Short mmCIF file of C-alpha atoms in Angstrom, two decimals:
data_model
loop_
_atom_site.label_atom_id
_atom_site.label_comp_id
_atom_site.label_asym_id
_atom_site.label_seq_id
_atom_site.Cartn_x
_atom_site.Cartn_y
_atom_site.Cartn_z
CA MET L 329 0.00 0.00 0.00
CA ILE L 330 1.24 3.50 -0.78
CA LYS L 331 2.62 5.55 2.08
CA ARG L 332 -0.27 8.08 1.88
CA TYR L 333 -2.71 5.49 3.24
CA THR L 334 -0.38 3.66 5.63
CA LEU L 335 -0.53 4.20 9.37
CA GLU L 336 2.72 3.49 11.18
CA LYS L 337 1.63 0.64 13.43
CA MET L 338 -0.02 -1.46 10.72
CA GLY L 339 2.65 -0.51 8.21
CA SER L 340 5.32 -1.89 10.51
CA VAL L 341 3.50 -5.23 10.72
CA TRP L 342 3.84 -5.71 6.97
CA SER L 343 7.35 -4.31 6.69
CA GLU L 344 10.04 -6.56 5.25
CA GLN L 345 11.97 -6.35 8.47
CA ASN L 346 9.02 -7.65 10.48
CA LYS L 347 8.34 -10.37 7.93
CA PHE L 348 11.90 -11.63 8.18
CA GLN L 349 11.73 -11.32 11.96
CA LYS L 350 8.69 -13.61 11.95
CA TRP L 351 10.56 -16.03 9.70
CA LEU L 352 13.40 -15.98 12.23
CA ASP L 353 10.95 -16.52 15.09
CA VAL L 354 9.69 -19.63 13.32
CA GLU L 355 13.20 -20.92 12.60
CA ILE L 356 14.23 -20.43 16.24
CA ALA L 357 11.07 -22.17 17.45
CA ILE L 358 11.90 -25.12 15.18
CA CYS L 359 15.45 -25.21 16.53
CA LYS L 360 14.11 -25.13 20.09
CA ALA L 361 11.88 -28.07 19.26
CA TRP L 362 14.85 -30.01 17.84
CA ASN L 363 16.82 -29.10 20.94
CA ARG L 364 14.02 -30.41 23.13
CA LEU L 365 14.22 -33.70 21.22
CA GLY L 366 18.02 -33.83 21.61
CA LYS L 367 18.85 -33.15 17.96
CA ILE L 368 20.47 -29.76 18.52
CA PRO L 369 22.99 -29.45 21.40
CA ASP L 370 22.32 -26.91 24.13
CA ASP L 371 25.40 -24.86 23.33
CA ALA L 372 24.42 -24.67 19.66
CA MET L 373 20.88 -23.65 20.61
CA LYS L 374 22.22 -20.95 22.90
CA GLU L 375 24.41 -19.59 20.14
CA ILE L 376 21.55 -19.57 17.61
CA GLU L 377 19.28 -17.64 19.96
CA GLU L 378 21.95 -15.16 20.99
CA LYS L 379 23.51 -14.41 17.61
CA THR L 380 20.62 -14.32 15.13
CA TYR L 381 18.80 -11.04 14.56
CA ILE L 382 17.10 -8.97 11.87
CA ASP L 383 17.87 -5.35 11.17
CA GLU L 384 18.15 -3.16 8.07
CA LYS L 385 21.62 -4.46 7.21
CA VAL L 386 20.45 -8.07 7.46
CA VAL L 387 17.52 -7.25 5.18
CA GLU L 388 19.99 -5.79 2.67
CA ARG L 389 22.09 -8.98 2.91
CA ILE L 390 19.00 -11.11 2.25
CA HIS L 391 18.24 -9.05 -0.86
CA GLU L 392 21.83 -9.38 -2.01
CA LEU L 393 21.68 -13.17 -1.73
CA ASP L 394 18.20 -13.28 -3.26
CA ARG L 395 19.55 -11.63 -6.40
CA ILE L 396 21.91 -14.59 -6.70
CA TYR L 397 19.64 -17.45 -5.54
CA ASN L 398 16.33 -16.10 -6.87
CA HIS L 399 14.87 -17.73 -3.76
CA ASP L 400 14.09 -15.48 -0.82
CA VAL L 401 13.81 -18.19 1.82
CA LEU L 402 17.21 -19.66 0.95
CA ALA L 403 18.65 -16.15 0.93
CA PHE L 404 17.18 -15.58 4.38
CA VAL L 405 18.47 -18.90 5.75
CA THR L 406 21.95 -18.20 4.46
CA ALA L 407 21.97 -14.66 5.89
CA VAL L 408 21.00 -15.75 9.41
CA ALA L 409 23.21 -18.86 9.31
CA GLU L 410 26.15 -16.57 8.58
CA GLN L 411 25.50 -14.83 11.89
CA VAL L 412 25.98 -18.09 13.79
CA GLY L 413 28.83 -19.73 11.95
CA GLU L 414 29.26 -23.51 12.15
CA ASN L 415 26.12 -24.07 14.23
CA GLY L 416 24.13 -22.22 11.57
CA ARG L 417 23.76 -25.62 9.88
CA TYR L 418 20.98 -26.43 12.33
CA ILE L 419 18.80 -23.59 11.05
CA HIS L 420 16.07 -24.79 8.65
CA LEU L 421 16.83 -28.41 9.54
CA GLY L 422 14.37 -30.83 7.91
CA VAL L 423 11.86 -28.16 6.87
CA THR L 424 10.74 -26.67 3.58
CA SER L 425 10.11 -23.06 2.64
CA SER L 426 6.35 -23.19 3.15
CA ASP L 427 6.83 -24.41 6.72
CA VAL L 428 8.50 -21.10 7.50
CA ILE L 429 6.49 -18.78 5.25
CA ASP L 430 3.04 -20.08 6.13
CA THR L 431 3.68 -20.35 9.84
CA ALA L 432 5.15 -16.85 9.92
CA LEU L 433 2.19 -15.59 7.90
CA GLY L 434 -0.10 -16.89 10.63
CA LEU L 435 1.83 -14.72 13.09
CA LEU L 436 1.60 -11.69 10.80
CA MET L 437 -2.13 -12.07 10.20
CA ARG L 438 -2.75 -12.46 13.91
CA GLU L 439 -0.75 -9.32 14.61
CA ALA L 440 -2.67 -7.38 11.94
CA ILE L 441 -6.06 -8.58 13.14
CA ASP L 442 -5.27 -7.47 16.67
CA ILE L 443 -4.76 -3.93 15.36
CA LEU L 444 -8.01 -4.05 13.36
CA ILE L 445 -9.95 -5.26 16.38
CA GLU L 446 -8.42 -2.44 18.42
CA ASP L 447 -9.54 -0.01 15.69
CA ILE L 448 -13.11 -1.28 15.91
CA ASP L 449 -12.98 -1.07 19.70
CA GLN L 450 -12.16 2.62 19.31
CA LEU L 451 -14.90 3.18 16.73
CA LEU L 452 -17.72 1.50 18.66
CA PRO L 453 -17.81 4.08 21.50
CA VAL L 454 -17.99 6.89 18.93
CA LEU L 455 -20.97 5.22 17.28
CA LYS L 456 -22.67 4.70 20.62
CA GLU L 457 -21.99 8.26 21.74
CA ASN L 458 -23.58 9.65 18.56
CA ALA L 459 -26.51 7.26 18.84
CA PHE L 460 -27.40 8.78 22.19
CA LYS L 461 -26.43 12.31 21.25
CA TYR L 462 -28.95 12.26 18.41
CA LYS L 463 -31.59 9.95 19.85
CA ASP L 464 -34.12 12.80 19.87
CA THR L 465 -33.01 14.44 16.63
CA VAL L 466 -35.93 13.90 14.26
CA MET L 467 -35.16 13.57 10.57
CA MET L 468 -36.70 12.14 7.46
CA GLY L 469 -36.05 8.49 6.76
CA ARG L 470 -35.57 7.81 3.07
CA THR L 471 -36.13 4.80 0.86
CA HIS L 472 -34.98 4.87 -2.77
CA GLY L 473 -33.62 8.32 -1.90
CA VAL L 474 -37.19 9.58 -1.46
CA HIS L 475 -38.88 10.73 1.77
CA ALA L 476 -40.42 7.73 3.54
CA GLU L 477 -41.25 8.18 7.25
CA PRO L 478 -39.68 10.12 10.11
CA MET L 479 -36.99 8.58 12.27
CA VAL L 480 -34.26 9.86 14.56
CA PHE L 481 -30.70 10.49 13.39
CA GLY L 482 -29.37 8.42 16.29
CA LEU L 483 -30.88 5.26 14.81
CA LYS L 484 -28.38 5.38 11.97
CA PHE L 485 -25.56 5.20 14.50
CA ALA L 486 -27.29 2.42 16.43
CA LEU L 487 -27.54 0.42 13.21
CA TRP L 488 -23.88 1.02 12.38
CA TYR L 489 -22.90 0.14 15.94
CA GLU L 490 -24.63 -3.23 15.72
CA GLU L 491 -23.09 -3.93 12.32
CA MET L 492 -19.59 -3.08 13.50
CA LYS L 493 -20.07 -5.49 16.41
CA ARG L 494 -20.69 -8.21 13.83
CA ASN L 495 -17.60 -7.16 11.92
CA ARG L 496 -15.60 -7.43 15.12
CA GLU L 497 -16.94 -10.94 15.65
CA ARG L 498 -15.91 -11.89 12.11
CA LEU L 499 -12.37 -10.66 12.71
CA VAL L 500 -12.17 -12.46 16.05
CA LYS L 501 -13.24 -15.68 14.33
CA ALA L 502 -10.81 -15.05 11.46
CA ARG L 503 -8.03 -14.56 14.01
CA ASP L 504 -8.71 -18.02 15.39
CA VAL L 505 -8.93 -19.53 11.90
CA VAL L 506 -5.60 -18.11 10.68
CA SER L 507 -3.66 -18.67 13.91
CA VAL L 508 -2.26 -21.97 12.69
CA GLY L 509 1.05 -23.21 11.41
CA ALA L 510 2.40 -26.18 9.54
CA ILE L 511 5.90 -27.62 9.92
CA SER L 512 5.42 -30.88 8.09
CA GLY L 513 7.97 -30.79 5.27
CA ALA L 514 7.56 -31.48 1.58
CA VAL L 515 3.97 -32.48 0.68
CA GLY L 516 3.12 -32.44 4.37
CA THR L 517 4.12 -36.01 5.24
CA TYR L 518 6.81 -35.27 7.89
CA SER L 519 9.35 -37.18 5.78
CA ASN L 520 12.34 -35.32 7.24
CA ILE L 521 10.90 -33.97 10.45
CA PRO L 522 8.90 -35.66 13.21
CA PRO L 523 5.44 -34.31 14.12
CA GLU L 524 6.79 -33.52 17.59
CA VAL L 525 8.94 -30.73 16.15
CA GLU L 526 5.82 -29.12 14.70
CA LYS L 527 3.92 -29.60 17.95
CA TYR L 528 6.62 -28.07 20.15
CA ALA L 529 7.53 -25.26 17.75
CA LEU L 530 3.92 -24.12 17.37
CA GLU L 531 3.46 -24.23 21.12
CA TYR L 532 6.36 -21.82 21.45
CA LEU L 533 4.75 -19.55 18.84
CA GLY L 534 1.25 -19.77 20.28
CA LEU L 535 -0.22 -21.24 17.11
CA LYS L 536 -2.40 -24.28 16.49
CA VAL L 537 -1.37 -27.17 14.27
CA GLU L 538 -2.92 -27.40 10.81
CA PRO L 539 -4.39 -30.93 10.94
CA VAL L 540 -3.62 -31.65 7.27
CA SER L 541 -1.28 -29.29 5.48
CA ASN L 542 -0.07 -30.97 2.23
CA GLN L 543 2.95 -28.63 2.57
CA VAL L 544 0.92 -25.41 2.77
CA VAL L 545 -1.61 -24.09 5.22
CA GLN L 546 -4.89 -24.21 3.32
CA ARG L 547 -5.89 -20.90 1.78
CA ASP L 548 -9.54 -21.03 2.73
CA ARG L 549 -8.26 -19.78 6.09
CA HIS L 550 -6.64 -16.74 4.51
CA ALA L 551 -9.70 -16.14 2.34
CA GLU L 552 -11.84 -15.99 5.48
CA PHE L 553 -9.60 -13.25 6.84
CA MET L 554 -9.72 -11.37 3.54
CA THR L 555 -13.49 -11.59 3.23
CA ALA L 556 -13.92 -10.50 6.85
CA MET L 557 -11.90 -7.41 5.98
CA ALA L 558 -13.91 -6.89 2.79
CA ILE L 559 -17.22 -7.01 4.67
CA THR L 560 -15.90 -4.62 7.31
CA ALA L 561 -14.76 -2.22 4.60
CA SER L 562 -18.19 -2.43 2.98
CA SER L 563 -19.82 -1.45 6.27
CA LEU L 564 -17.53 1.57 6.48
CA GLU L 565 -18.45 2.48 2.92
CA LYS L 566 -22.13 2.30 3.91
CA ILE L 567 -21.45 4.95 6.56
CA ALA L 568 -19.41 7.06 4.16
CA VAL L 569 -22.03 6.95 1.40
CA GLU L 570 -24.73 8.05 3.84
CA ILE L 571 -22.69 11.04 4.96
CA ARG L 572 -21.84 11.89 1.36
CA HIS L 573 -25.55 12.05 0.56
CA LEU L 574 -26.40 14.06 3.66
CA GLN L 575 -23.66 16.56 2.74
CA ARG L 576 -25.13 17.35 -0.68
CA THR L 577 -26.06 21.03 -1.02
CA GLU L 578 -29.72 20.15 -1.60
CA VAL L 579 -29.79 18.04 1.58
CA LEU L 580 -27.07 19.39 3.92
CA GLU L 581 -28.24 17.62 7.07
CA ALA L 582 -24.74 16.57 8.09
CA GLN L 583 -21.20 16.98 6.82
CA GLU L 584 -17.78 15.62 7.55
CA PRO L 585 -15.34 17.85 9.47
CA PHE L 586 -13.64 20.66 7.55
CA ARG L 587 -10.58 21.70 9.51
CA LYS L 588 -9.07 25.15 9.72
CA GLY L 589 -6.83 25.84 6.75
CA GLN L 590 -8.34 23.07 4.66
CA ARG L 591 -9.16 23.88 1.03
CA GLY L 592 -11.97 22.16 -0.83
CA SER L 593 -11.20 22.96 -4.45
CA SER L 594 -8.32 24.32 -6.50
CA ALA L 595 -10.75 26.43 -8.55
CA MET L 596 -13.77 27.08 -6.28
CA PRO L 597 -12.90 28.54 -2.86
CA HIS L 598 -16.43 28.03 -1.52
CA LYS L 599 -16.32 24.24 -1.73
CA LYS L 600 -16.61 21.85 1.21
CA ASN L 601 -16.39 18.42 -0.37
CA PRO L 602 -16.85 15.06 1.40
CA ILE L 603 -13.39 13.96 0.32
CA THR L 604 -12.66 11.82 3.37
CA CYS L 605 -15.84 9.80 2.94
CA GLU L 606 -15.09 9.48 -0.77
CA ARG L 607 -11.65 8.15 0.12
CA ILE L 608 -13.28 5.58 2.41
CA THR L 609 -15.54 4.54 -0.45
CA GLY L 610 -12.63 4.20 -2.85
CA LEU L 611 -10.41 2.14 -0.57
CA ALA L 612 -13.35 -0.10 0.35
CA ARG L 613 -13.51 -1.00 -3.34
CA VAL L 614 -9.85 -1.99 -3.27
CA ILE L 615 -10.32 -4.17 -0.19
CA ARG L 616 -13.38 -5.90 -1.67
CA ALA L 617 -11.57 -6.49 -4.94
CA ASN L 618 -8.64 -8.05 -3.08
CA ALA L 619 -10.94 -10.67 -1.57
CA ILE L 620 -11.51 -12.21 -5.01
CA PRO L 621 -7.89 -13.29 -5.67
CA ALA L 622 -7.71 -14.49 -2.06
CA MET L 623 -10.55 -16.91 -2.81
CA GLU L 624 -8.91 -17.92 -6.09
CA ASN L 625 -5.81 -18.83 -4.05
CA ILE L 626 -7.74 -21.68 -2.45
CA ALA L 627 -7.34 -23.88 -5.54
CA LEU L 628 -3.66 -24.77 -5.99
CA TRP L 629 -2.13 -27.52 -8.15
CA HIS L 630 -1.88 -30.85 -6.38
CA GLU L 631 -0.10 -30.52 -3.03
CA ARG L 632 0.85 -26.92 -3.78
CA ASP L 633 2.20 -24.41 -6.25
CA ILE L 634 3.24 -20.83 -5.56
CA SER L 635 0.64 -18.97 -7.62
CA HIS L 636 -0.81 -17.81 -4.29
CA SER L 637 2.49 -16.34 -3.11
CA SER L 638 2.72 -13.34 -5.43
CA VAL L 639 -0.95 -12.55 -4.79
CA GLU L 640 -0.62 -12.59 -1.00
CA ARG L 641 2.42 -10.34 -1.05
CA VAL L 642 0.15 -7.64 -2.48
CA VAL L 643 -3.45 -8.13 -1.42
CA MET L 644 -3.00 -9.11 2.20
CA PRO L 645 -0.80 -6.20 3.33
CA ASP L 646 -2.72 -3.75 1.14
CA SER L 647 -6.10 -4.80 2.53
CA ALA L 648 -5.01 -4.80 6.16
CA ILE L 649 -3.27 -1.43 5.80
CA ALA L 650 -6.20 0.11 3.91
CA LEU L 651 -8.78 -1.21 6.39
CA ASP L 652 -6.77 0.08 9.33
CA TYR L 653 -6.62 3.45 7.59
CA ILE L 654 -10.34 3.76 6.79
CA LEU L 655 -11.38 2.52 10.22
CA ASN L 656 -9.43 5.43 11.66
CA LEU L 657 -10.82 7.81 9.04
CA THR L 658 -14.37 6.77 9.90
CA LYS L 659 -13.73 7.29 13.60
CA ASN L 660 -12.35 10.77 12.91
CA VAL L 661 -15.23 11.73 10.61
CA LEU L 662 -17.88 10.63 13.08
CA SER L 663 -16.09 12.20 16.04
CA GLY L 664 -16.17 15.59 14.32
CA LEU L 665 -19.38 15.21 12.32
CA VAL L 666 -21.27 18.48 11.80
CA VAL L 667 -25.04 18.02 12.11
CA TYR L 668 -27.82 20.43 11.14
CA PRO L 669 -31.06 19.51 12.97
CA GLU L 670 -32.89 22.59 11.67
CA ARG L 671 -32.08 21.59 8.11
CA MET L 672 -33.45 18.13 8.86
CA LYS L 673 -36.72 19.72 9.98
CA ARG L 674 -36.85 21.98 6.94
CA ASN L 675 -36.27 19.03 4.62
CA MET L 676 -39.10 17.11 6.31
CA ASP L 677 -41.45 19.96 5.46
CA LEU L 678 -40.63 19.65 1.77
CA SER L 679 -42.91 16.63 1.43
CA LYS L 680 -45.96 18.53 2.73
CA GLY L 681 -46.76 15.95 5.38
CA LEU L 682 -47.05 13.14 2.83
CA TYR L 683 -45.08 10.85 5.14
CA PHE L 684 -48.23 10.50 7.25
CA SER L 685 -49.86 8.54 4.40
CA SER L 686 -49.19 5.15 6.00
CA LYS L 687 -50.85 6.29 9.25
CA VAL L 688 -53.93 7.52 7.35
CA LEU L 689 -54.07 4.25 5.42
CA VAL L 690 -54.12 2.19 8.62
CA ALA L 691 -56.72 4.46 10.21
CA LEU L 692 -59.11 4.11 7.25
CA VAL L 693 -58.69 0.33 7.21
CA GLU L 694 -59.51 0.29 10.92
CA LYS L 695 -62.68 2.23 10.08
CA GLY L 696 -63.88 -0.65 7.92
CA LEU L 697 -62.58 0.10 4.42
CA SER L 698 -60.78 -2.57 2.45
CA ARG L 699 -57.08 -1.98 2.08
CA ASP L 700 -57.42 -1.27 -1.66
CA GLU L 701 -60.24 1.24 -1.07
CA ALA L 702 -58.28 2.99 1.64
CA TYR L 703 -55.11 2.97 -0.46
CA ASP L 704 -56.88 4.62 -3.42
CA ILE L 705 -58.31 7.38 -1.21
CA VAL L 706 -54.97 8.12 0.45
CA GLN L 707 -53.02 7.98 -2.79
CA ARG L 708 -55.49 10.28 -4.54
CA ASN L 709 -55.06 12.94 -1.86
CA ALA L 710 -51.31 12.41 -1.69
CA MET L 711 -50.93 12.96 -5.44
CA LYS L 712 -53.19 16.01 -5.25
CA ALA L 713 -50.97 17.55 -2.56
CA TRP L 714 -47.83 16.52 -4.42
CA ASP L 715 -48.97 18.18 -7.65
CA THR L 716 -50.63 21.30 -6.21
CA GLU L 717 -48.47 24.23 -5.21
CA GLY L 718 -48.98 25.17 -1.55
CA LEU L 719 -51.42 22.37 -0.76
CA MET L 720 -50.54 20.33 2.33
CA PHE L 721 -51.49 16.67 2.52
CA LYS L 722 -53.48 17.21 5.70
CA ASP L 723 -55.55 19.96 4.08
CA ALA L 724 -56.23 17.74 1.08
CA LEU L 725 -57.57 15.04 3.41
CA LEU L 726 -59.75 17.49 5.32
CA SER L 727 -61.41 18.58 2.06
CA ASP L 728 -62.18 15.00 0.97
CA GLU L 729 -65.64 13.77 2.07
CA GLU L 730 -64.60 10.11 1.79
CA VAL L 731 -62.01 10.84 4.45
CA THR L 732 -63.96 13.20 6.72
CA SER L 733 -66.99 10.91 6.71
CA ARG L 734 -64.83 8.34 8.46
CA LEU L 735 -62.19 10.37 10.32
CA SER L 736 -62.95 13.43 12.44
CA PRO L 737 -60.67 16.49 12.39
CA GLU L 738 -59.53 15.50 15.90
CA GLU L 739 -58.63 12.00 14.71
CA ILE L 740 -56.75 13.46 11.75
CA ASP L 741 -54.85 15.80 14.08
CA LYS L 742 -53.82 12.84 16.21
CA ILE L 743 -52.65 10.96 13.11
CA PHE L 744 -50.49 13.94 12.11
CA ASP L 745 -48.33 13.70 15.22
CA VAL L 746 -44.72 12.92 14.33
CA ASN L 747 -44.15 11.30 17.73
CA GLU L 748 -46.40 8.43 16.66
CA PHE L 749 -43.58 7.34 14.34
CA LEU L 750 -41.01 7.42 17.13
CA LYS L 751 -42.78 5.79 20.07
CA ASN L 752 -40.86 2.51 19.74
CA VAL L 753 -37.41 4.04 19.30
CA PRO L 754 -36.59 3.45 23.01
CA TYR L 755 -37.37 -0.24 22.49
CA ILE L 756 -34.80 -0.43 19.70
CA TYR L 757 -32.18 1.36 21.82
CA ARG L 758 -32.71 -0.98 24.75
CA ARG L 759 -32.36 -3.95 22.43
CA VAL L 760 -29.06 -2.67 21.03
CA PHE L 761 -27.49 -0.92 24.03
CA GLY L 762 -29.51 -2.23 26.99
CA GLU L 763 -30.40 1.35 27.88
CA TYR L 764 -32.11 4.44 26.52
#
């Protein structure tokens, strides 16, 4: 991922230095397992642990050797073995490249997921805070982009809160699914390494054993992580798209923060554009797109090929880095969101009270009309109000004998009470938050 969208903590997870460090962690864990089984002497083990390390110069040495070998794992093994000397021969004993790469990748994914879960844990309180801050802020609910029925602005945040809880659960599950390793040798049959080495090494690393590995950890695990990120990104895009709509000049019920000194357009100084939310939308597309090759990585030739390798070097870091970035963007946008309750009220008035049509429909049905009869009466008056300049829906109903013969002016007044739409909002809040 480009530097512009990379936050330091997540970027460091996917740095080459950290990748090679994880490879070294795996190699040392394997050596410790061999040592436990008596294959590597204690003095050799001590020397391996004390002398091996990864820093920028070691990374450069690995690249230097890789240009010769055209094999990054062998370049890595040679570079760290050089640090030890004669006892370096014990490093990578009996294992194959995938044993190191896949097991280390499990450590990297786990580390990345922990950051993403932490991001969500920081976003959830912001969503909850806004849900309660705007629990009494009445606005127009829209379907198909058209006025539907009144709601409260806080319900949007309650909905997003509940959805982000599900995204957190998906990432927690994905963390468990990817926290596995395989140290089983070529084609996964333990031909040059006993299963005990795998067992002990993975215990040291805090990973579970892949029950059947056929040399590689199966990529359905990685695809689950990638799709969990894609779904989370899509939820963030949902939030961003909503704010982008609400920020339109014709709507202007809410807008993302516009900080002091910020400029909205190179040509039009008056502009306040929802650029942050648009960036969230754009990067969500990237993350979703990356989930497709991750699923295509599941099908490899026979016991394995490396068609998945080049894909994972790109899509996995890019998706994790981008998701970390847009989770933080979303938190910042919602923390500083500018809301215009008076504009919400003004926009509600644009539909001339037509959003009470469902209430009138129910009332007429309860008076004995068939649903179709009641629907025709309500629709007729709604269209009359819609098409007549200055005519309110309520006034149209009061001038219709088919309505007034069944509903008194007092009953119509009661129907046209916006609070009737909102009476069960506390129930929803208690269901989501346990309080109102």
